[in-house]
Amino acid sequence: EVQLVESGGGLVQPGGSLRLSCAASGFTFSSYPMSWVRQAPGKGLEWVSIINSGGGTTKYADSVKARFTLSRDNAKNTLYLQMNSLKPKDTAVYYCTKPRETDWGKSSYDYDYWGQGTQVTVSS
């Protein structure tokens, strides 16, 4: 059974930092790209970032570029999202997602598994 369990969310002041983690199990983690997707209150889903299976290549949404860093530890089956210089507009539920495909470089992915989400609130 595929499981994605996020942790690390919370309340942080503007300009602060948080590190999200996603513990994966039930599939060959090192074979898949992995992503984070977020949903702000009252808004739709927003793709945040993706990392290739080996961890050497990442892509980011323009809204988080240069502030967020995505990484992975394939030995620990864990995905990380380091979020710095947080802004109120980063407030959202953050989801760890697994794509159905193992290919890298696709223009879009079909995400077949999602974690339960972790709340990030940026407020003074």
MMTF fields as JSON, N, C-alpha, C and O atoms, coordinates in Angstrom:
{
  "mmtfVersion": "1.0.0",
  "mmtfProducer": "UNKNOWN",
  "numBonds": 495,
  "numAtoms": 496,
  "numGroups": 124,
  "numChains": 1,
  "numModels": 1,
  "chainsPerModel": [1],
  "groupsPerChain": [124],
  "chainIdList": ["A"],
  "bondAtomList": [4, 2, 8, 6, 12, 10, 16, 14, 20, 18, 24, 22, 28, 26, 32, 30, 36, 34, 40, 38, 44, 42, 48, 46, 52, 50, 56, 54, 60, 58, 64, 62, 68, 66, 72, 70, 76, 74, 80, 78, 84, 82, 88, 86, 92, 90, 96, 94, 100, 98, 104, 102, 108, 106, 112, 110, 116, 114, 120, 118, 124, 122, 128, 126, 132, 130, 136, 134, 140, 138, 144, 142, 148, 146, 152, 150, 156, 154, 160, 158, 164, 162, 168, 166, 172, 170, 176, 174, 180, 178, 184, 182, 188, 186, 192, 190, 196, 194, 200, 198, 204, 202, 208, 206, 212, 210, 216, 214, 220, 218, 224, 222, 228, 226, 232, 230, 236, 234, 240, 238, 244, 242, 248, 246, 252, 250, 256, 254, 260, 258, 264, 262, 268, 266, 272, 270, 276, 274, 280, 278, 284, 282, 288, 286, 292, 290, 296, 294, 300, 298, 304, 302, 308, 306, 312, 310, 316, 314, 320, 318, 324, 322, 328, 326, 332, 330, 336, 334, 340, 338, 344, 342, 348, 346, 352, 350, 356, 354, 360, 358, 364, 362, 368, 366, 372, 370, 376, 374, 380, 378, 384, 382, 388, 386, 392, 390, 396, 394, 400, 398, 404, 402, 408, 406, 412, 410, 416, 414, 420, 418, 424, 422, 428, 426, 432, 430, 436, 434, 440, 438, 444, 442, 448, 446, 452, 450, 456, 454, 460, 458, 464, 462, 468, 466, 472, 470, 476, 474, 480, 478, 484, 482, 488, 486, 492, 490],
  "bondOrderList": [1, 1, 1, 1, 1, 1, 1, 1, 1, 1, 1, 1, 1, 1, 1, 1, 1, 1, 1, 1, 1, 1, 1, 1, 1, 1, 1, 1, 1, 1, 1, 1, 1, 1, 1, 1, 1, 1, 1, 1, 1, 1, 1, 1, 1, 1, 1, 1, 1, 1, 1, 1, 1, 1, 1, 1, 1, 1, 1, 1, 1, 1, 1, 1, 1, 1, 1, 1, 1, 1, 1, 1, 1, 1, 1, 1, 1, 1, 1, 1, 1, 1, 1, 1, 1, 1, 1, 1, 1, 1, 1, 1, 1, 1, 1, 1, 1, 1, 1, 1, 1, 1, 1, 1, 1, 1, 1, 1, 1, 1, 1, 1, 1, 1, 1, 1, 1, 1, 1, 1, 1, 1, 1],
  "groupList": [{"groupName": "GLU", "atomNameList": ["N", "CA", "C", "O"], "elementList": ["N", "C", "C", "O"], "formalChargeList": [0, 0, 0, 0], "bondAtomList": [1, 0, 2, 1, 3, 2], "bondOrderList": [1, 1, 2], "singleLetterCode": "E", "chemCompType": "L-PEPTIDE LINKING"}, {"groupName": "VAL", "atomNameList": ["N", "CA", "C", "O"], "elementList": ["N", "C", "C", "O"], "formalChargeList": [0, 0, 0, 0], "bondAtomList": [1, 0, 2, 1, 3, 2], "bondOrderList": [1, 1, 2], "singleLetterCode": "V", "chemCompType": "L-PEPTIDE LINKING"}, {"groupName": "GLN", "atomNameList": ["N", "CA", "C", "O"], "elementList": ["N", "C", "C", "O"], "formalChargeList": [0, 0, 0, 0], "bondAtomList": [1, 0, 2, 1, 3, 2], "bondOrderList": [1, 1, 2], "singleLetterCode": "Q", "chemCompType": "L-PEPTIDE LINKING"}, {"groupName": "LEU", "atomNameList": ["N", "CA", "C", "O"], "elementList": ["N", "C", "C", "O"], "formalChargeList": [0, 0, 0, 0], "bondAtomList": [1, 0, 2, 1, 3, 2], "bondOrderList": [1, 1, 2], "singleLetterCode": "L", "chemCompType": "L-PEPTIDE LINKING"}, {"groupName": "SER", "atomNameList": ["N", "CA", "C", "O"], "elementList": ["N", "C", "C", "O"], "formalChargeList": [0, 0, 0, 0], "bondAtomList": [1, 0, 2, 1, 3, 2], "bondOrderList": [1, 1, 2], "singleLetterCode": "S", "chemCompType": "L-PEPTIDE LINKING"}, {"groupName": "GLY", "atomNameList": ["N", "CA", "C", "O"], "elementList": ["N", "C", "C", "O"], "formalChargeList": [0, 0, 0, 0], "bondAtomList": [1, 0, 2, 1, 3, 2], "bondOrderList": [1, 1, 2], "singleLetterCode": "G", "chemCompType": "PEPTIDE LINKING"}, {"groupName": "PRO", "atomNameList": ["N", "CA", "C", "O"], "elementList": ["N", "C", "C", "O"], "formalChargeList": [0, 0, 0, 0], "bondAtomList": [1, 0, 2, 1, 3, 2], "bondOrderList": [1, 1, 2], "singleLetterCode": "P", "chemCompType": "L-PEPTIDE LINKING"}, {"groupName": "ARG", "atomNameList": ["N", "CA", "C", "O"], "elementList": ["N", "C", "C", "O"], "formalChargeList": [0, 0, 0, 0], "bondAtomList": [1, 0, 2, 1, 3, 2], "bondOrderList": [1, 1, 2], "singleLetterCode": "R", "chemCompType": "L-PEPTIDE LINKING"}, {"groupName": "CYS", "atomNameList": ["N", "CA", "C", "O"], "elementList": ["N", "C", "C", "O"], "formalChargeList": [0, 0, 0, 0], "bondAtomList": [1, 0, 2, 1, 3, 2], "bondOrderList": [1, 1, 2], "singleLetterCode": "C", "chemCompType": "L-PEPTIDE LINKING"}, {"groupName": "ALA", "atomNameList": ["N", "CA", "C", "O"], "elementList": ["N", "C", "C", "O"], "formalChargeList": [0, 0, 0, 0], "bondAtomList": [1, 0, 2, 1, 3, 2], "bondOrderList": [1, 1, 2], "singleLetterCode": "A", "chemCompType": "L-PEPTIDE LINKING"}, {"groupName": "PHE", "atomNameList": ["N", "CA", "C", "O"], "elementList": ["N", "C", "C", "O"], "formalChargeList": [0, 0, 0, 0], "bondAtomList": [1, 0, 2, 1, 3, 2], "bondOrderList": [1, 1, 2], "singleLetterCode": "F", "chemCompType": "L-PEPTIDE LINKING"}, {"groupName": "THR", "atomNameList": ["N", "CA", "C", "O"], "elementList": ["N", "C", "C", "O"], "formalChargeList": [0, 0, 0, 0], "bondAtomList": [1, 0, 2, 1, 3, 2], "bondOrderList": [1, 1, 2], "singleLetterCode": "T", "chemCompType": "L-PEPTIDE LINKING"}, {"groupName": "TYR", "atomNameList": ["N", "CA", "C", "O"], "elementList": ["N", "C", "C", "O"], "formalChargeList": [0, 0, 0, 0], "bondAtomList": [1, 0, 2, 1, 3, 2], "bondOrderList": [1, 1, 2], "singleLetterCode": "Y", "chemCompType": "L-PEPTIDE LINKING"}, {"groupName": "MET", "atomNameList": ["N", "CA", "C", "O"], "elementList": ["N", "C", "C", "O"], "formalChargeList": [0, 0, 0, 0], "bondAtomList": [1, 0, 2, 1, 3, 2], "bondOrderList": [1, 1, 2], "singleLetterCode": "M", "chemCompType": "L-PEPTIDE LINKING"}, {"groupName": "TRP", "atomNameList": ["N", "CA", "C", "O"], "elementList": ["N", "C", "C", "O"], "formalChargeList": [0, 0, 0, 0], "bondAtomList": [1, 0, 2, 1, 3, 2], "bondOrderList": [1, 1, 2], "singleLetterCode": "W", "chemCompType": "L-PEPTIDE LINKING"}, {"groupName": "LYS", "atomNameList": ["N", "CA", "C", "O"], "elementList": ["N", "C", "C", "O"], "formalChargeList": [0, 0, 0, 0], "bondAtomList": [1, 0, 2, 1, 3, 2], "bondOrderList": [1, 1, 2], "singleLetterCode": "K", "chemCompType": "L-PEPTIDE LINKING"}, {"groupName": "ILE", "atomNameList": ["N", "CA", "C", "O"], "elementList": ["N", "C", "C", "O"], "formalChargeList": [0, 0, 0, 0], "bondAtomList": [1, 0, 2, 1, 3, 2], "bondOrderList": [1, 1, 2], "singleLetterCode": "I", "chemCompType": "L-PEPTIDE LINKING"}, {"groupName": "ASN", "atomNameList": ["N", "CA", "C", "O"], "elementList": ["N", "C", "C", "O"], "formalChargeList": [0, 0, 0, 0], "bondAtomList": [1, 0, 2, 1, 3, 2], "bondOrderList": [1, 1, 2], "singleLetterCode": "N", "chemCompType": "L-PEPTIDE LINKING"}, {"groupName": "ASP", "atomNameList": ["N", "CA", "C", "O"], "elementList": ["N", "C", "C", "O"], "formalChargeList": [0, 0, 0, 0], "bondAtomList": [1, 0, 2, 1, 3, 2], "bondOrderList": [1, 1, 2], "singleLetterCode": "D", "chemCompType": "L-PEPTIDE LINKING"}],
  "groupTypeList": [0, 1, 2, 3, 1, 0, 4, 5, 5, 5, 3, 1, 2, 6, 5, 5, 4, 3, 7, 3, 4, 8, 9, 9, 4, 5, 10, 11, 10, 4, 4, 12, 6, 13, 4, 14, 1, 7, 2, 9, 6, 5, 15, 5, 3, 0, 14, 1, 4, 16, 16, 17, 4, 5, 5, 5, 11, 11, 15, 12, 9, 18, 4, 1, 15, 9, 7, 10, 11, 3, 4, 7, 18, 17, 9, 15, 17, 11, 3, 12, 3, 2, 13, 17, 4, 3, 15, 6, 15, 18, 11, 9, 1, 12, 12, 8, 11, 15, 6, 7, 0, 11, 18, 14, 5, 15, 4, 4, 12, 18, 12, 18, 12, 14, 5, 2, 5, 11, 2, 1, 11, 1, 4, 4],
  "groupIdList": [1, 2, 3, 4, 5, 6, 7, 8, 9, 10, 11, 12, 13, 14, 15, 16, 17, 18, 19, 20, 21, 22, 23, 24, 25, 26, 27, 28, 29, 30, 31, 32, 33, 34, 35, 36, 37, 38, 39, 40, 41, 42, 43, 44, 45, 46, 47, 48, 49, 50, 51, 52, 53, 54, 55, 56, 57, 58, 59, 60, 61, 62, 63, 64, 65, 66, 67, 68, 69, 70, 71, 72, 73, 74, 75, 76, 77, 78, 79, 80, 81, 82, 83, 84, 85, 86, 87, 88, 89, 90, 91, 92, 93, 94, 95, 96, 97, 98, 99, 100, 101, 102, 103, 104, 105, 106, 107, 108, 109, 110, 111, 112, 113, 114, 115, 116, 117, 118, 119, 120, 121, 122, 123, 124],
  "secStructList": [7, 7, 3, 3, 3, 3, 3, 7, 7, 3, 3, 3, 7, 6, 6, 7, 7, 3, 3, 3, 3, 3, 3, 3, 3, 1, 1, 7, 4, 4, 4, 1, 7, 3, 3, 3, 3, 3, 3, 7, 6, 6, 1, 7, 3, 3, 3, 3, 3, 3, 3, 7, 6, 6, 1, 1, 7, 3, 3, 3, 7, 6, 6, 6, 6, 6, 6, 3, 3, 3, 3, 3, 3, 6, 6, 6, 6, 3, 3, 3, 3, 3, 3, 7, 1, 7, 7, 4, 4, 4, 7, 3, 3, 3, 3, 3, 3, 3, 3, 1, 7, 7, 7, 1, 1, 7, 1, 7, 7, 7, 3, 3, 3, 3, 7, 7, 7, 3, 3, 3, 3, 3, 7, 7],
  "xCoordList": [0.847, 0.0, 0.882, 1.755, 0.636, 1.399, 0.95, -0.243, 1.913, 1.609, 2.571, 3.77, 2.032, 2.814, 2.38, 1.216, 3.295, 2.958, 3.785, 5.002, 3.102, 3.778, 3.885, 3.077, 4.885, 5.058, 5.849, 6.444, 5.848, 6.672, 5.93, 6.537, 4.636, 3.883, 3.692, 4.046, 3.13, 2.878, 2.656, 2.448, 2.704, 2.528, 3.901, 4.718, 4.14, 5.428, 5.185, 4.239, 6.033, 5.907, 6.441, 7.281, 5.965, 6.518, 8.036, 8.576, 8.697, 10.154, 10.785, 11.995, 9.98, 10.499, 10.678, 10.468, 11.07, 11.353, 10.645, 10.358, 10.373, 9.861, 10.457, 10.805, 10.568, 11.008, 9.95, 9.672, 9.367, 8.388, 9.088, 10.068, 8.568, 9.073, 7.919, 6.765, 8.249, 7.253, 7.894, 8.83, 7.381, 7.883, 7.063, 5.841, 7.741, 7.074, 7.28, 8.33, 6.268, 6.388, 5.428, 4.489, 5.682, 4.776, 5.074, 4.334, 6.168, 6.569, 8.072, 8.68, 8.657, 10.094, 10.339, 10.352, 10.529, 10.629, 11.688, 11.467, 12.816, 13.941, 13.698, 14.517, 12.595, 12.305, 11.435, 11.287, 10.865, 9.867, 10.305, 10.933, 9.97, 9.999, 8.961, 8.045, 9.118, 8.155, 7.883, 8.737, 6.682, 6.263, 5.606, 5.194, 5.525, 4.674, 3.638, 3.941, 2.425, 1.31, 0.662, 0.601, 0.181, -0.448, -1.824, -2.148, -2.615, -3.94, -4.179, -4.281, -4.265, -4.543, -6.027, -6.837, -6.388, -7.804, -8.67, -8.394, -9.713, -10.651, -10.15, -10.807, -8.979, -8.401, -8.165, -8.334, -7.78, -7.513, -6.121, -5.346, -5.817, -4.508, -3.454, -3.693, -2.282, -1.158, 0.061, 0.492, 0.606, 1.835, 2.99, 3.116, 3.832, 4.905, 6.28, 7.052, 6.568, 7.913, 7.941, 7.068, 8.967, 9.17, 10.654, 11.472, 10.993, 12.389, 12.49, 11.587, 13.593, 13.725, 14.065, 14.329, 14.055, 14.192, 15.523, 15.584, 16.567, 17.881, 18.163, 19.125, 17.331, 17.491, 18.38, 18.609, 18.886, 19.814, 19.204, 19.89, 17.929, 17.271, 15.934, 15.146, 15.691, 14.448, 13.842, 14.532, 12.548, 11.842, 10.904, 10.411, 10.668, 9.841, 8.842, 9.082, 7.721, 6.793, 7.452, 8.245, 7.131, 7.726, 7.448, 8.258, 6.305, 5.895, 6.8, 6.811, 7.56, 8.401, 9.88, 10.726, 10.183, 11.568, 12.479, 12.124, 13.639, 14.672, 14.341, 15.158, 13.167, 12.828, 12.675, 12.977, 12.21, 11.984, 13.05, 13.512, 13.433, 14.384, 13.845, 13.542, 13.731, 13.239, 14.41, 15.324, 14.371, 15.433, 14.838, 13.683, 15.633, 15.167, 16.34, 17.492, 16.009, 16.988, 16.425, 15.56, 16.911, 16.376, 16.697, 15.986, 17.74, 18.06, 17.03, 16.799, 16.419, 15.417, 13.99, 13.037, 13.839, 12.517, 11.784, 10.601, 12.49, 11.927, 12.176, 13.249, 11.146, 11.169, 11.131, 10.437, 11.884, 11.942, 11.617, 11.926, 10.98, 10.787, 11.213, 10.521, 12.351, 12.829, 12.225, 12.413, 11.504, 10.801, 11.376, 11.273, 11.975, 12.561, 11.828, 11.078, 12.055, 11.45, 9.951, 9.418, 9.294, 7.875, 7.037, 7.341, 5.981, 5.074, 3.661, 3.351, 2.812, 1.425, 0.76, -0.083, 1.131, 0.508, 0.972, 0.431, 1.959, 2.366, 1.467, 1.588, 0.569, -0.356, -1.199, -1.878, -1.147, -1.831, -1.668, -0.876, -2.433, -2.162, -1.212, -1.468, -0.124, 0.903, 0.792, 0.764, 0.732, 0.578, 1.816, 2.311, 2.298, 3.326, 2.61, 1.62, 3.099, 2.404, 3.361, 4.511, 2.862, 3.616, 2.985, 1.784, 3.786, 3.223, 3.068, 3.76, 2.159, 1.966, 3.17, 3.52, 3.796, 4.881, 6.23, 6.394, 7.192, 8.567, 9.427, 10.555, 8.902, 9.668, 9.946, 9.133, 11.099, 11.423, 11.244, 11.398, 10.92, 10.866, 9.511, 9.394, 8.491, 7.146, 6.628, 7.009, 5.769, 5.191, 4.143, 3.872, 3.562, 2.607, 2.6, 2.953, 2.194, 2.157, 0.77, 0.03, 0.443, -0.771, -0.376, 0.337, -0.838, -0.473, -1.486, -2.672, -0.997, -1.932, -2.009, -2.929, -1.06, -1.122, -0.771, 0.142, -1.529, -1.345, -1.251, -1.881, -0.47, -0.487, -1.722, -2.565, -1.816, -2.98, -2.874, -3.858, -1.692, -1.48, -0.996, -1.306, -0.232, 0.219, -0.027, 0.294, -0.594, -0.975, 0.23, 0.964, 0.417, 1.414, 0.68, -0.048, 0.875, 0.236, 1.321, 2.12, 1.339, 2.322, 1.57, 0.808, 1.797, 1.048, 1.803, 2.507, 1.631, 2.241, 1.246, 1.575],
  "yCoordList": [-1.195, 0.0, 1.244, 1.408, 2.101, 3.346, 4.296, 4.523, 4.835, 5.836, 7.005, 6.82, 8.201, 9.436, 10.194, 10.575, 10.414, 11.035, 12.306, 12.253, 13.45, 14.738, 15.143, 14.737, 15.938, 16.519, 17.814, 18.091, 18.606, 19.799, 21.11, 22.176, 21.054, 22.291, 22.992, 22.461, 24.186, 24.933, 26.396, 26.814, 27.175, 28.625, 29.288, 28.986, 30.184, 30.876, 32.333, 32.644, 33.212, 34.632, 34.902, 34.153, 35.949, 36.321, 36.481, 37.064, 35.951, 35.962, 34.748, 34.544, 33.941, 32.755, 31.571, 31.665, 30.456, 29.24, 28.043, 28.008, 27.07, 25.773, 24.726, 25.011, 23.506, 22.381, 21.297, 20.741, 21.006, 19.93, 18.629, 18.618, 17.545, 16.216, 15.36, 15.572, 14.395, 13.439, 12.061, 11.78, 11.208, 9.836, 8.952, 8.87, 8.29, 7.478, 5.992, 5.579, 5.194, 3.752, 3.077, 3.695, 1.789, 1.006, 1.035, 0.457, 1.714, 1.727, 1.998, 2.341, 1.843, 2.075, 3.57, 4.123, 4.198, 5.668, 6.213, 7.229, 5.554, 6.062, 6.008, 6.51, 5.411, 5.304, 6.437, 6.596, 7.214, 8.198, 9.63, 9.902, 10.561, 11.969, 12.152, 11.344, 13.212, 13.51, 15.007, 15.814, 15.36, 16.758, 17.193, 16.376, 18.5, 19.141, 19.986, 20.669, 19.911, 20.71, 21.359, 20.745, 22.574, 23.251, 23.788, 23.994, 24.006, 24.585, 25.644, 25.337, 26.873, 27.979, 28.0, 27.452, 28.627, 28.679, 29.272, 30.364, 28.55, 29.04, 29.056, 29.608, 28.45, 28.477, 27.059, 26.081, 26.972, 25.677, 25.168, 25.814, 24.007, 23.417, 24.169, 24.587, 24.331, 24.993, 24.077, 23.716, 23.709, 22.937, 23.8, 24.962, 23.229, 23.995, 23.626, 24.494, 22.324, 21.922, 20.439, 19.68, 20.029, 18.626, 18.326, 19.188, 17.106, 16.664, 15.342, 14.508, 15.155, 13.899, 12.757, 12.972, 11.559, 10.384, 10.35, 9.898, 10.816, 10.791, 11.964, 11.946, 12.981, 14.142, 15.24, 16.236, 15.08, 16.064, 17.211, 18.189, 17.115, 18.146, 18.514, 17.647, 19.814, 20.3, 21.384, 22.038, 21.551, 22.653, 23.273, 22.596, 24.577, 25.303, 26.203, 26.685, 26.415, 27.438, 28.803, 28.991, 29.739, 31.072, 31.71, 32.484, 31.379, 31.986, 31.59, 32.273, 30.496, 30.029, 29.96, 29.687, 30.206, 30.098, 30.997, 32.133, 30.487, 31.175, 31.25, 31.733, 30.785, 30.759, 29.339, 29.07, 28.427, 27.036, 26.151, 26.408, 25.102, 24.119, 22.726, 22.34, 21.982, 20.607, 19.638, 19.792, 18.637, 17.633, 16.29, 16.207, 15.26, 13.919, 13.096, 13.32, 12.13, 11.153, 9.784, 9.259, 9.215, 7.935, 6.785, 5.78, 6.914, 5.887, 5.856, 4.816, 7.003, 7.105, 7.192, 7.328, 7.113, 7.221, 8.479, 8.432, 9.582, 10.821, 11.986, 12.131, 12.81, 14.022, 15.218, 15.193, 16.265, 17.45, 18.694, 18.78, 19.661, 20.977, 22.025, 22.265, 22.644, 23.738, 25.033, 25.405, 25.716, 26.936, 28.102, 28.134, 29.042, 30.224, 31.481, 31.465, 32.551, 33.857, 33.711, 34.209, 33.037, 32.745, 34.015, 34.973, 33.996, 35.131, 34.674, 33.485, 35.612, 35.226, 34.474, 33.608, 34.798, 34.121, 32.68, 31.944, 32.26, 30.857, 30.009, 28.784, 30.657, 29.923, 28.965, 29.372, 27.691, 26.659, 25.312, 25.157, 24.35, 22.952, 22.424, 22.555, 21.831, 21.333, 19.811, 19.11, 19.325, 17.892, 17.344, 17.931, 16.237, 15.448, 14.554, 13.904, 14.521, 13.765, 12.882, 13.245, 11.725, 10.779, 10.725, 10.487, 10.943, 10.816, 9.355, 8.478, 9.107, 7.749, 7.332, 6.153, 8.316, 8.035, 8.152, 8.892, 7.402, 7.509, 8.4, 8.734, 8.785, 9.594, 10.973, 11.528, 11.517, 12.897, 13.773, 13.307, 15.037, 15.997, 16.14, 16.813, 15.527, 15.677, 17.077, 17.697, 17.57, 18.893, 18.877, 19.903, 17.725, 17.585, 16.127, 15.219, 15.935, 14.6, 14.294, 15.19, 13.032, 12.526, 11.99, 10.992, 12.653, 12.253, 11.23, 11.529, 10.016, 8.969, 8.765, 8.105, 9.318, 9.228, 10.571, 11.272, 10.903, 12.15, 11.844, 10.908, 12.631, 12.538, 13.213, 13.723, 13.207, 13.801, 15.32, 16.002, 15.837, 17.283, 17.775, 17.193, 18.854, 19.507, 21.006, 21.605, 21.599, 23.017, 23.902, 23.7, 24.873, 25.921, 27.251, 27.621, 27.96, 29.261, 30.294, 30.163, 31.324, 32.401, 33.655, 34.233, 34.054, 35.184, 35.779, 35.086, 37.089, 37.749, 37.838, 38.362],
  "zCoordList": [0.0, 0.0, 0.0, 0.852, -0.961, -1.037, 0.076, 0.275, 0.781, 1.805, 1.677, 1.469, 1.802, 1.828, 3.074, 3.192, 3.998, 5.269, 5.441, 5.622, 5.38, 5.522, 6.986, 7.821, 7.275, 8.602, 8.471, 7.429, 9.547, 9.562, 9.382, 9.474, 9.127, 8.981, 10.315, 11.368, 10.254, 11.48, 11.207, 10.068, 12.282, 12.209, 12.261, 13.131, 11.33, 11.283, 10.905, 10.181, 11.393, 11.059, 9.653, 9.155, 9.023, 7.712, 7.786, 8.726, 6.779, 6.754, 7.388, 7.28, 8.05, 8.717, 7.79, 6.581, 8.383, 7.62, 8.233, 9.429, 7.384, 7.794, 6.869, 5.724, 7.39, 6.571, 6.633, 7.695, 5.492, 5.398, 5.03, 4.286, 5.562, 5.211, 4.722, 5.093, 3.888, 3.396, 3.428, 2.68, 4.302, 4.4, 3.476, 3.605, 2.542, 1.533, 1.801, 2.293, 1.472, 1.601, 0.634, 0.133, 0.38, -0.448, -1.939, -2.735, -2.325, -3.736, -3.782, -2.769, -4.953, -5.11, -5.248, -6.348, -4.112, -4.03, -4.983, -5.641, -5.058, -5.851, -7.35, -8.12, -7.783, -9.209, -9.735, -10.947, -8.843, -9.244, -8.969, -7.946, -9.893, -9.513, -8.4, -8.253, -7.632, -6.571, -6.551, -6.915, -6.12, -6.159, -4.86, -4.037, -4.707, -3.698, -4.444, -5.422, -3.948, -4.455, -3.245, -2.18, -3.382, -2.24, -2.611, -3.781, -1.575, -1.771, -0.703, 0.485, -1.136, -0.228, 0.101, -0.647, 1.209, 1.609, 0.505, 0.007, 0.128, -0.858, -2.289, -3.172, -2.531, -3.872, -4.384, -3.655, -5.625, -6.237, -5.934, -5.23, -6.473, -6.28, -7.085, -8.218, -6.474, -7.132, -7.048, -5.953, -8.174, -8.19, -7.678, -8.062, -6.81, -6.18, -6.744, -7.149, -6.761, -7.147, -7.479, -7.058, -8.249, -8.575, -8.579, -8.899, -8.225, -8.207, -8.957, -8.884, -9.677, -10.419, -9.472, -8.289, -10.0, -9.141, -8.399, -7.256, -9.029, -8.397, -7.488, -6.719, -7.573, -6.692, -7.227, -6.542, -8.439, -8.948, -9.711, -10.009, -10.034, -10.841, -10.223, -9.848, -10.123, -9.55, -10.431, -11.213, -10.281, -10.942, -9.914, -9.012, -10.068, -9.105, -9.812, -10.919, -9.146, -9.589, -9.402, -8.48, -10.263, -10.154, -8.79, -8.281, -8.213, -6.939, -5.772, -4.748, -5.91, -4.8, -5.169, -4.318, -6.434, -6.897, -6.075, -5.758, -5.738, -4.955, -3.468, -2.683, -3.068, -1.633, -1.112, 0.051, -1.959, -1.562, -2.195, -3.306, -1.463, -1.988, -1.749, -0.62, -2.832, -2.759, -2.813, -3.624, -1.938, -1.931, -1.522, -1.103, -1.649, -1.281, -0.782, -1.154, 0.079, 0.556, 0.198, 0.899, -0.881, -1.354, -0.401, -0.39, 0.385, 1.37, 2.494, 3.109, 2.752, 3.821, 3.269, 4.036, 1.949, 1.317, 1.786, 2.125, 1.798, 2.335, 1.393, 0.806, 1.271, 0.462, 1.41, 2.426, 1.069, 1.924, 1.108, -0.08, 1.781, 1.173, 2.186, 3.176, 1.932, 2.777, 2.273, 1.115, 3.138, 2.758, 3.563, 4.79, 2.867, 3.499, 3.048, 2.072, 3.764, 3.427, 3.187, 2.195, 4.087, 3.907, 3.929, 4.64, 3.134, 2.987, 3.338, 3.255, 3.728, 4.022, 2.871, 3.104, 1.635, 0.5, 0.355, -0.47, 1.135, 1.152, 2.048, 2.073, 2.777, 3.639, 2.808, 1.865, 3.171, 2.385, 3.071, 4.0, 2.593, 2.921, 1.848, 0.651, 2.297, 1.379, 1.29, 2.301, 0.056, -0.196, -0.895, -1.857, -0.412, -1.082, -2.099, -1.764, -3.321, -4.363, -5.161, -5.405, -5.557, -6.376, -7.765, -7.894, -8.797, -10.134, -10.544, -10.027, -11.473, -11.986, -12.839, -12.904, -13.488, -14.423, -13.735, -12.764, -14.263, -13.765, -14.648, -14.285, -15.803, -16.746, -16.176, -15.437, -16.523, -16.166, -17.398, -18.527, -17.178, -18.262, -18.92, -19.944, -18.359, -18.924, -18.641, -17.649, -19.502, -19.3, -18.197, -17.573, -17.961, -16.856, -16.401, -17.153, -15.166, -14.59, -14.045, -13.641, -14.042, -13.425, -12.05, -11.951, -10.997, -9.641, -9.123, -8.985, -8.838, -8.438, -6.933, -6.449, -6.186, -4.728, -4.098, -4.536, -3.054, -2.326, -0.841, -0.35, -0.137, 1.31, 1.881, 1.144, 3.209, 3.866, 3.955, 4.239, 3.714, 3.747, 5.095, 6.134, 5.062, 6.289, 6.15, 5.124, 7.185, 7.141, 7.415, 8.383, 6.554, 6.763, 6.836, 5.915, 7.928, 8.124, 8.377, 9.305, 7.537, 7.669, 8.088, 7.313, 9.31, 9.862, 11.044, 11.778, 11.198, 12.358, 13.505, 14.57]
}
